[in-house]
Coordinates of C-alpha atoms in Angstrom, one line a residue:
X1 CA 0.0 0.0 0.0
X2 CA 2.8 2.4 0.9
X3 CA 5.3 1.5 -1.9
X4 CA 5.0 5.1 -3.1
X5 CA 6.4 6.2 0.3
X6 CA 9.3 3.8 0.5
X7 CA 11.3 5.4 -2.4
X8 CA 11.3 8.7 -0.5
X9 CA 12.4 7.3 2.9
X10 CA 15.7 5.8 1.9
X11 CA 14.4 2.2 2.4
X12 CA 13.9 2.5 6.1
X13 CA 11.8 0.1 8.0
X14 CA 8.6 1.7 9.3
X15 CA 8.9 0.0 12.7
X16 CA 12.4 1.3 13.4
X17 CA 11.4 4.2 15.7
X18 CA 10.0 7.7 15.8
X19 CA 12.6 9.3 13.5
X20 CA 12.1 6.7 10.8
X21 CA 8.4 7.2 10.8
X22 CA 8.7 10.9 10.5
X23 CA 11.1 10.6 7.6
X24 CA 8.8 8.1 5.9
X25 CA 5.9 10.4 6.3
X26 CA 8.0 13.4 5.3
X27 CA 9.1 11.6 2.1
X28 CA 5.5 10.8 1.3
X29 CA 4.4 14.4 1.8
X30 CA 7.2 15.7 -0.3
X31 CA 6.4 13.2 -3.1
X32 CA 2.7 14.1 -3.0
X33 CA 3.4 17.8 -3.2
X34 CA 5.8 17.5 -6.1
X35 CA 3.7 15.1 -8.2
X36 CA 0.2 16.2 -7.4
X37 CA -0.1 19.7 -6.0
X38 CA 2.9 21.7 -7.4
X39 CA 1.7 21.3 -11.1
X40 CA -1.6 22.9 -10.1
X41 CA 0.1 25.7 -8.2
X42 CA 2.4 26.5 -11.1
X43 CA -0.3 26.4 -13.8
X44 CA -2.5 28.9 -12.0
X45 CA 0.3 31.2 -10.5
X46 CA -0.6 30.3 -7.0
X47 CA 2.8 31.4 -5.7
X48 CA 2.3 35.0 -7.0
X49 CA -0.9 35.3 -5.0
X50 CA -0.6 33.2 -1.8
X51 CA 2.5 31.4 -0.8
X52 CA 5.9 30.5 -2.4
X53 CA 6.5 26.9 -3.5
X54 CA 7.5 24.5 -0.7
X55 CA 11.1 23.2 -0.7
X56 CA 12.9 20.2 0.7
X57 CA 13.7 22.0 4.0
X58 CA 10.0 22.8 4.6
X59 CA 9.3 19.1 4.9
X60 CA 12.5 18.2 6.8
X61 CA 12.7 21.0 9.4
X62 CA 12.1 20.5 13.1
X63 CA 8.9 21.9 14.7
X64 CA 9.1 25.7 15.1
X65 CA 7.5 28.0 17.7
X66 CA 6.9 31.6 16.7
X67 CA 6.7 34.2 19.5
X68 CA 4.8 37.4 18.8
X69 CA 3.9 40.4 21.1
X70 CA 4.3 44.1 21.7
X71 CA 7.6 45.3 23.0
X72 CA 8.7 44.4 26.5
X73 CA 6.1 41.6 27.0
X74 CA 8.9 39.1 27.7
X75 CA 9.4 37.3 24.4
X76 CA 13.2 37.1 24.5
X77 CA 13.1 36.4 28.3
X78 CA 10.7 33.6 27.6
X79 CA 13.2 31.9 25.2
X80 CA 15.9 32.5 27.8
X81 CA 13.7 30.8 30.4
X82 CA 13.1 27.8 28.2
X83 CA 16.7 27.3 27.2
X84 CA 18.2 28.3 30.6
X85 CA 21.1 30.0 28.8
X86 CA 21.8 33.1 26.7
X87 CA 21.8 32.9 22.9
X88 CA 23.7 35.0 20.3
X89 CA 21.9 38.2 19.4
X90 CA 19.8 38.2 22.6
X91 CA 19.0 41.7 24.1
X92 CA 16.6 42.2 26.9
X93 CA 15.2 45.5 28.2
X94 CA 12.1 47.6 28.9
X95 CA 12.5 49.5 25.6
X96 CA 12.1 47.9 22.1
X97 CA 15.3 45.9 22.1
X98 CA 14.7 43.0 19.7
X99 CA 14.6 44.8 16.3
X100 CA 15.2 41.6 14.3
X101 CA 13.6 38.2 13.6
X102 CA 15.9 35.7 15.3
X103 CA 15.7 32.0 14.4
X104 CA 17.1 30.2 17.5
X105 CA 18.2 26.8 16.3
X106 CA 20.5 23.9 17.3
X107 CA 24.2 24.0 16.3
X108 CA 27.3 22.1 17.3
X109 CA 28.9 25.4 18.2
X110 CA 27.6 28.8 19.3
X111 CA 27.4 31.5 16.7
X112 CA 25.1 33.5 14.4
X113 CA 24.3 33.5 10.7
X114 CA 23.2 36.8 9.0
X115 CA 20.0 36.8 7.0
X116 CA 21.5 37.1 3.5
X117 CA 23.6 34.0 4.1
X118 CA 20.7 32.2 5.8
X119 CA 18.3 32.5 2.8
X120 CA 20.8 30.8 0.4
X121 CA 21.3 27.7 2.7
X122 CA 19.3 24.8 1.2
X123 CA 19.3 23.0 4.6
X124 CA 17.4 25.8 6.3
X125 CA 13.6 26.4 5.6
X126 CA 14.1 30.2 5.0
X127 CA 15.1 30.4 1.3
X128 CA 11.8 31.9 0.2
X129 CA 12.2 34.8 2.6
X130 CA 14.6 36.4 0.1
X131 CA 11.5 38.0 -1.6
X132 CA 11.1 40.5 1.3
X133 CA 14.4 42.2 0.2
X134 CA 17.5 43.5 2.0
X135 CA 15.5 45.7 4.4
X136 CA 14.2 42.5 6.0
X137 CA 17.3 40.3 5.5
X138 CA 19.4 42.9 7.4
X139 CA 16.9 42.4 10.3
X140 CA 16.9 38.6 10.1
X141 CA 19.5 36.2 11.6
X142 CA 19.9 32.7 12.9
X143 CA 21.3 32.1 16.4
X144 CA 22.8 28.7 16.8
X145 CA 23.9 27.0 20.0
X146 CA 24.3 23.5 21.4
X147 CA 21.2 23.3 23.6
X148 CA 19.2 20.1 24.4
X149 CA 15.8 21.9 23.9
X150 CA 16.8 23.0 20.4
X151 CA 17.5 19.4 19.3
X152 CA 13.7 18.9 19.2
X153 CA 12.3 22.4 18.3
X154 CA 13.4 25.7 16.8
X155 CA 12.2 29.1 18.2
X156 CA 11.5 32.2 16.2
X157 CA 11.8 35.5 18.2
X158 CA 10.1 38.5 16.5
X159 CA 10.6 42.2 16.9
X160 CA 8.3 43.9 19.5
X161 CA 5.2 45.3 17.7
X162 CA 5.3 49.1 17.7
X163 CA 2.5 51.6 17.6
X164 CA 1.7 54.2 15.0
X165 CA 3.5 54.8 11.7
X166 CA 6.8 53.3 13.0
X167 CA 5.3 49.9 12.6
X168 CA 4.2 50.3 9.0
X169 CA 6.9 52.7 7.6
X170 CA 10.1 52.6 9.6
X171 CA 10.7 48.9 9.2
X172 CA 11.2 49.0 5.5
X173 CA 9.5 45.7 4.8
X174 CA 5.9 44.3 5.2
X175 CA 6.0 43.1 8.8
X176 CA 2.6 41.4 8.6
X177 CA 3.5 39.6 5.4
X178 CA 6.6 38.2 7.1
X179 CA 4.5 37.1 10.1
X180 CA 2.1 35.4 7.7
X181 CA 4.9 33.6 6.0
X182 CA 6.2 32.2 9.3
X183 CA 2.6 31.4 10.5
X184 CA 2.1 29.1 7.6
X185 CA 5.2 27.1 8.4
X186 CA 5.5 27.0 12.2
X187 CA 3.8 24.4 14.5
X188 CA 2.9 26.8 17.3
X189 CA 2.2 30.6 17.5
X190 CA 2.5 32.1 21.0
X191 CA 1.0 35.5 21.6
X192 CA 2.6 37.1 24.7
X193 CA 0.8 39.8 26.7
X194 CA 2.1 41.8 29.7
X195 CA -0.4 41.9 32.6
X196 CA 0.2 45.7 32.7
X197 CA -0.1 46.3 28.9
X198 CA -3.3 44.6 27.6
X199 CA -4.3 47.1 25.0
X200 CA -4.2 45.6 21.5
X201 CA -3.0 48.4 19.2
X202 CA -4.2 48.6 15.6
X203 CA -0.7 47.4 14.5
X204 CA -0.9 44.4 16.8
X205 CA -4.4 43.7 15.6
X206 CA -3.2 43.7 12.0
X207 CA -0.4 41.3 13.0
X208 CA -2.9 38.9 14.6
X209 CA -5.2 39.1 11.6
X210 CA -2.3 37.9 9.4
X211 CA -2.6 34.6 11.2
X212 CA -6.0 34.0 9.5
X213 CA -6.5 30.3 8.9
X214 CA -3.9 29.3 11.5
X215 CA -6.2 29.6 14.6
X216 CA -5.4 26.0 15.6
X217 CA -1.8 26.9 16.1
X218 CA -2.3 30.0 18.4
X219 CA -1.8 29.9 22.1
X220 CA -1.8 33.0 24.4
X221 CA 0.5 33.7 27.3
X222 CA -0.4 36.3 29.9
X223 CA 3.1 37.0 31.2
X224 CA 4.3 38.9 34.4
X225 CA 1.1 37.8 36.2
X226 CA 2.9 37.7 39.5
X227 CA 3.1 41.5 39.5
X228 CA -0.6 41.8 40.3
X229 CA -2.7 40.4 43.1
X230 CA -5.6 37.9 42.7
X231 CA -8.4 40.4 42.3
X232 CA -6.4 42.4 39.8
X233 CA -5.5 39.2 37.9
X234 CA -9.2 38.3 37.5
X235 CA -9.9 41.8 36.0
X236 CA -6.8 41.6 33.8
X237 CA -7.8 38.1 32.5
X238 CA -11.3 39.3 31.7
X239 CA -10.0 42.4 29.9
X240 CA -7.6 40.2 27.8
X241 CA -10.4 37.8 26.8
X242 CA -12.6 40.7 25.8
X243 CA -9.8 42.3 23.7
X244 CA -9.0 39.0 22.0
X245 CA -12.6 38.4 21.2
X246 CA -12.7 41.6 19.1
X247 CA -9.6 40.6 17.1
X248 CA -9.7 36.9 16.6
X249 CA -13.0 35.9 15.0
X250 CA -13.4 32.3 16.2
X251 CA -16.4 31.0 18.2
X252 CA -13.9 29.0 20.4
X253 CA -12.2 30.7 23.4
X254 CA -8.4 30.7 23.0
X255 CA -6.3 28.9 25.6
X256 CA -4.6 31.5 27.8
X257 CA -1.7 30.4 30.0
X258 CA -1.2 32.6 33.0
X259 CA 2.2 32.9 34.8
X260 CA 5.5 34.6 35.1
X261 CA 8.0 33.0 32.7
X262 CA 11.4 34.0 33.9
X263 CA 13.9 32.5 36.5
X264 CA 13.3 35.1 39.2
X265 CA 11.5 35.0 42.5
X266 CA 7.7 35.6 42.2
X267 CA 6.7 39.1 43.4
X268 CA 3.3 37.9 44.5
X269 CA 3.1 34.3 45.7
X270 CA -0.7 34.2 46.2
X271 CA -1.2 32.4 42.9
X272 CA 1.9 30.2 43.0
X273 CA 0.0 27.0 42.5
X274 CA -2.0 28.4 39.6
X275 CA 1.2 29.6 37.9
X276 CA 2.9 26.2 38.4
X277 CA -0.1 24.4 36.9
X278 CA -0.3 26.8 34.0
X279 CA 3.4 26.5 33.2
X280 CA 3.1 22.7 33.3
X281 CA 0.2 22.8 30.8
X282 CA 2.2 25.1 28.5
X283 CA 5.3 22.9 28.7
X284 CA 3.2 19.8 28.0
X285 CA 1.8 21.6 24.9
X286 CA 5.3 22.5 23.6
X287 CA 6.8 19.1 24.5
X288 CA 4.2 17.4 22.3
X289 CA 5.2 19.3 19.2
X290 CA 7.8 16.8 17.9
X291 CA 5.3 13.9 18.2
X292 CA 2.6 15.9 16.3
X293 CA 5.0 17.4 13.7
X294 CA 4.0 14.9 11.0
X295 CA 0.3 15.5 11.5
X296 CA 0.8 19.3 11.4
X297 CA 2.7 19.1 8.1
X298 CA 0.0 16.8 6.7
X299 CA -2.7 19.3 7.9
X300 CA -0.9 22.3 6.4
X301 CA -0.6 20.4 3.1
X302 CA -4.3 19.7 3.1
X303 CA -5.1 23.4 3.8
X304 CA -2.7 24.4 1.0
X305 CA -4.3 22.0 -1.5
X306 CA -7.8 23.2 -0.7
X307 CA -6.7 26.8 -1.3
X308 CA -4.9 25.9 -4.5
X309 CA -8.0 24.3 -5.9
X310 CA -10.2 27.3 -5.1
X311 CA -7.5 29.6 -6.6
X312 CA -7.6 27.5 -9.8
X313 CA -11.4 27.9 -10.0
X314 CA -11.1 31.7 -9.5
X315 CA -8.3 32.2 -12.1
X316 CA -9.9 29.9 -14.7
X317 CA -13.3 31.7 -14.3
X318 CA -11.7 35.1 -14.8
X319 CA -10.0 33.7 -18.0
X320 CA -13.3 32.3 -19.3
X321 CA -15.1 35.7 -18.8
X322 CA -12.5 37.8 -20.6
X323 CA -13.3 39.0 -24.2
X324 CA -11.1 37.7 -26.9
X325 CA -10.5 41.1 -28.7
X326 CA -12.0 44.4 -27.4
X327 CA -12.9 45.8 -24.0
X328 CA -10.4 43.8 -22.0
X329 CA -9.5 46.5 -19.5
X330 CA -13.1 47.4 -18.7
X331 CA -14.0 43.8 -18.4
X332 CA -11.1 43.3 -16.0
X333 CA -12.3 46.1 -13.8
X334 CA -15.8 44.8 -13.8
X335 CA -14.7 41.2 -12.8
X336 CA -12.5 42.6 -10.0
X337 CA -15.4 44.6 -8.6
X338 CA -17.7 41.6 -8.9
X339 CA -15.3 39.2 -7.1
X340 CA -17.6 38.7 -4.0
X341 CA -20.4 37.6 -6.4
X342 CA -18.0 35.3 -8.3
X343 CA -17.0 33.7 -5.0
X344 CA -20.7 32.9 -4.2
X345 CA -21.2 31.6 -7.8
X346 CA -18.2 29.3 -7.5
X347 CA -19.3 28.1 -4.0
X348 CA -22.6 26.9 -5.5
X349 CA -21.1 25.5 -8.7
X350 CA -18.4 23.4 -7.1
X351 CA -19.9 22.9 -3.6
X352 CA -17.0 24.7 -1.8
X353 CA -17.2 26.1 1.7
X354 CA -16.9 29.9 2.0
X355 CA -14.1 29.4 4.5
X356 CA -11.8 28.0 1.8
X357 CA -11.8 31.2 -0.3
X358 CA -9.0 33.8 0.1
X359 CA -9.8 37.2 1.5
X360 CA -11.6 39.3 -1.1
X361 CA -9.9 42.6 -0.5
X362 CA -6.4 41.1 -0.7
X363 CA -7.3 39.1 -3.9
X364 CA -8.7 42.2 -5.5
X365 CA -5.5 44.2 -4.8
X366 CA -3.4 41.4 -6.3
X367 CA -5.5 41.0 -9.4
X368 CA -5.2 44.8 -10.2
X369 CA -1.6 44.2 -11.5
X370 CA -2.3 41.0 -13.5
X371 CA -2.9 40.5 -17.1
X372 CA -6.1 38.3 -17.2
X373 CA -5.4 37.2 -20.8
X374 CA -2.3 35.3 -19.6
X375 CA -4.4 33.2 -17.2
X376 CA -5.1 29.6 -18.0
X377 CA -8.4 27.8 -18.6
X378 CA -9.6 25.1 -16.2
X379 CA -7.7 21.8 -16.6
X380 CA -9.8 19.0 -15.0
X381 CA -6.9 16.6 -14.9
X382 CA -4.9 18.9 -12.5
X383 CA -7.9 19.2 -10.3
X384 CA -8.6 15.5 -10.4
X385 CA -5.0 14.8 -9.4
X386 CA -5.4 16.9 -6.2
X387 CA -8.8 15.4 -5.5
X388 CA -7.2 11.9 -5.7
X389 CA -4.4 13.0 -3.4
X390 CA -6.9 14.3 -0.8
X391 CA -9.3 11.4 -1.0
X392 CA -6.9 8.5 -1.2
X393 CA -3.2 9.2 -0.6
X394 CA -3.6 11.6 2.3
X395 CA -6.0 9.1 4.0
X396 CA -3.4 6.3 3.6
X397 CA -0.7 8.5 5.0
X398 CA -2.8 9.5 8.0
X399 CA -3.5 5.8 8.7
X400 CA 0.3 5.2 8.6
X401 CA 0.9 8.0 11.1
X402 CA -1.8 6.7 13.5
X403 CA -0.4 3.1 13.4
X404 CA 3.2 4.1 14.0
X405 CA 2.4 6.6 16.8
X406 CA 0.8 3.8 18.8
X407 CA 4.0 1.7 18.4
X408 CA 6.8 4.1 18.7
X409 CA 8.2 5.7 21.9
X410 CA 6.8 9.2 22.7
X411 CA 9.2 11.9 21.5
X412 CA 9.1 15.0 23.7
X413 CA 11.2 18.1 24.1
X414 CA 13.8 17.7 26.8
X415 CA 16.5 19.9 28.4
X416 CA 16.4 23.5 29.8
X417 CA 13.3 24.5 31.8
X418 CA 11.5 21.3 30.7
X419 CA 13.8 19.1 32.8
X420 CA 12.8 21.1 35.9
X421 CA 9.2 19.9 35.5
X422 CA 9.9 16.2 35.2
X423 CA 10.7 14.7 38.6
X424 CA 12.0 15.4 42.1
X425 CA 10.4 17.4 44.9
X426 CA 9.9 20.5 42.6
X427 CA 8.0 18.5 40.0
X428 CA 4.4 19.6 39.4
X429 CA 2.1 18.1 42.1
X430 CA 4.9 16.5 44.1
X431 CA 3.8 15.9 47.7
X432 CA 0.3 17.2 47.0
X433 CA -3.1 15.5 46.9
X434 CA -2.8 11.8 46.7
X435 CA 1.0 12.1 46.4
X436 CA 1.3 13.6 49.9
X437 CA 3.2 11.4 52.3
X438 CA 4.8 9.3 49.5
X439 CA 8.3 9.7 50.8
X440 CA 7.4 9.5 54.6
X441 CA 7.6 6.4 56.8
X442 CA 4.5 7.2 58.8
X443 CA 1.1 6.6 57.2
X444 CA 0.0 10.1 56.1
X445 CA -3.6 9.6 57.3
X446 CA -2.5 8.9 60.9
X447 CA -2.2 12.6 61.7
X448 CA -5.9 13.2 61.2
X449 CA -7.1 9.7 62.3
X450 CA -8.1 10.7 65.9
X451 CA -10.7 13.1 64.4
X452 CA -11.9 10.5 62.0
X453 CA -12.1 7.9 64.8
X454 CA -14.5 10.1 66.7
X455 CA -16.9 10.1 63.7
X456 CA -16.3 6.4 63.1
X457 CA -17.5 5.4 66.7
X458 CA -20.7 7.5 66.4
X459 CA -21.7 5.3 63.4
X460 CA -22.2 2.2 65.8
X461 CA -19.5 -0.2 64.4
X462 CA -20.2 -3.9 64.9
X463 CA -17.1 -6.1 65.5
X464 CA -14.9 -3.1 64.6
X465 CA -16.6 -2.4 61.3
X466 CA -19.3 -0.2 59.9
X467 CA -21.7 -1.2 57.1
X468 CA -21.9 0.4 53.7
X469 CA -25.2 2.1 54.6
X470 CA -23.6 3.7 57.7
X471 CA -20.5 4.8 55.7
X472 CA -22.7 6.3 53.0
X473 CA -24.7 8.5 55.5
X474 CA -21.4 10.1 56.6
X475 CA -19.7 10.3 53.1
X476 CA -22.7 12.0 51.4
X477 CA -22.3 15.0 53.9
X478 CA -19.3 15.9 51.7
X479 CA -21.8 16.8 48.9
X480 CA -19.6 15.1 46.4
X481 CA -21.5 13.3 43.5
X482 CA -22.2 9.6 43.9
X483 CA -19.8 8.7 41.0
X484 CA -16.9 10.2 43.0
X485 CA -18.0 8.7 46.3
X486 CA -18.3 5.4 44.6
X487 CA -14.7 5.6 43.5
X488 CA -13.6 6.6 47.0
X489 CA -15.5 3.6 48.5
X490 CA -13.8 1.3 46.0
X491 CA -10.3 2.6 46.9
X492 CA -11.0 2.5 50.6
X493 CA -12.5 -1.0 50.9
X494 CA -9.1 -2.6 50.8
X495 CA -10.2 -6.1 51.6
X496 CA -13.4 -5.9 49.5
X497 CA -15.7 -7.1 52.2
X498 CA -18.3 -4.4 51.7
X499 CA -17.5 -2.9 55.2
X500 CA -15.0 -0.4 56.6
X501 CA -12.9 -0.7 59.7
X502 CA -11.5 2.3 61.4
X503 CA -8.4 2.6 59.1
X504 CA -10.4 2.1 56.0
X505 CA -12.9 4.7 57.1
X506 CA -10.1 7.2 57.9
X507 CA -8.7 6.5 54.4
X508 CA -12.1 7.3 52.9
X509 CA -12.3 10.6 54.8
X510 CA -8.7 11.4 53.7
X511 CA -9.6 10.8 50.0
X512 CA -12.7 12.9 50.4
X513 CA -10.5 15.7 51.7
X514 CA -8.2 15.3 48.8
X515 CA -11.0 15.7 46.3
X516 CA -12.5 18.7 48.2
X517 CA -9.1 20.4 48.1
X518 CA -9.3 20.3 44.3
X519 CA -7.0 17.4 43.6
X520 CA -7.7 14.4 41.4
X521 CA -8.2 10.9 42.9
X522 CA -5.7 8.2 42.0
X523 CA -6.8 5.4 39.6
X524 CA -5.5 2.8 42.0
X525 CA -4.6 3.2 45.6
X526 CA -0.9 4.2 46.0
X527 CA 1.1 1.9 48.3
X528 CA 1.8 4.8 50.8
X529 CA -2.0 5.2 51.3
X530 CA -2.7 1.6 52.1
X531 CA -3.7 1.3 55.8
X532 CA -0.9 -0.4 57.8
X533 CA -3.1 -3.3 58.9
X534 CA -4.0 -4.1 55.3
X535 CA -0.6 -3.7 53.7
X536 CA 0.6 -7.4 53.5
X537 CA -2.6 -9.0 52.3
X538 CA -3.3 -6.1 50.0
X539 CA 0.1 -6.3 48.4
X540 CA -0.1 -10.1 48.1
X541 CA -3.4 -9.8 46.3
X542 CA -1.8 -7.3 43.9

């Protein structure tokens, strides 16, 4: 079934591990693009309107994370926090310090590569950035260093977004177009906000709008949250969500991670547990990128194919409507002004979703400079080739990814700040909830057992045990739902006799306390929570 993939993967066995699978999938994607999609793109000048042609490095590159935000929101500091070391070209300060796009990537030795040299390197996925000219390339560099984190991902640091005319004029290149180019190729877009600077300027709004169609990649970080108290944080979070709702037109609420992402003491420790949980969630999201890289590339290729098909229908329609001899210029103006109506007509004719069409205004601007007589008529064979790719080849490739992901070891980002979240006493949740007392010799429930015993003896135990009915009367006073109380009962009834002795009852009360404190119950009872009198028979039964 996958013989068409094998040629591209250097003959590797599919079961040989994660990297082999990724290369197999990468080879298959590259082959599909070159044979099926690229001919359609070239025939209808897709690259002049939307996105440059994909190259070898676009399929081979590691997952990339793009950081975007207004100046002094902590973008560069965030990278420093993840890597736990400085990188070439790094500048941090309250003023707009980062005035360049910096691609932070892995290298055997520390150093930097200027933009003009970077865009001629076929091993780097940046060759097509040359179209933005010297004004951009002089503000683009690659920072290389031997860092464990960068073995799995690359990070793109962007200039702080300015306000007013400086943003649009002083840079000398189209900032939003560059952001859009990166957005199409990265795996994650992180928007950083400062808890003290929530206003989304018109320039920042335009930058966010350039991510249209990439909503699934966007995450939001509310940084420097330790500089406000709990009440202020609630107001700040609400204001941020309100501001984002006006800019990002999606029905879903964006995931916002709240914290203080730098290696300095927290200024306000009231929300320390919240910040730790949020950081853990964000790290988990970034760590999963290598494992999801193949799926992301597949998804981006599908989006590109759908847009290329729609583009072909638009261009061929414009060609068909052009007169053969007289009145070409007037007809061109008429067709451009009627483009919204043409969109609706094509949607009905070819059963295409409105969301697959490019933005009308942008398309109208690009069409102004085109000679419609040089456009090509519709070639059904090119469309059929892409349809076949989407219907059959992509589905087969997706099936291959799913099969191999279940067999291969999980590949995650390691090193830097990520290692600090893995294990040890400072790992997330260590010594809390059901994990409390895991490294102590004494049974952790013992300290509260006298209070639990008083309740136990009011329930009229017989032969040292209370019935399930008696236990239920006490347990339901916690107001926890029956599904949760049922799980607590199952965990507490260590010998499975349908009754609870004083230690089992104390354990049940302890588990109720854990749940009421906001922690999750364990799936099975950890060994340190097993009542002392039940440990030997319990462990033997296990």
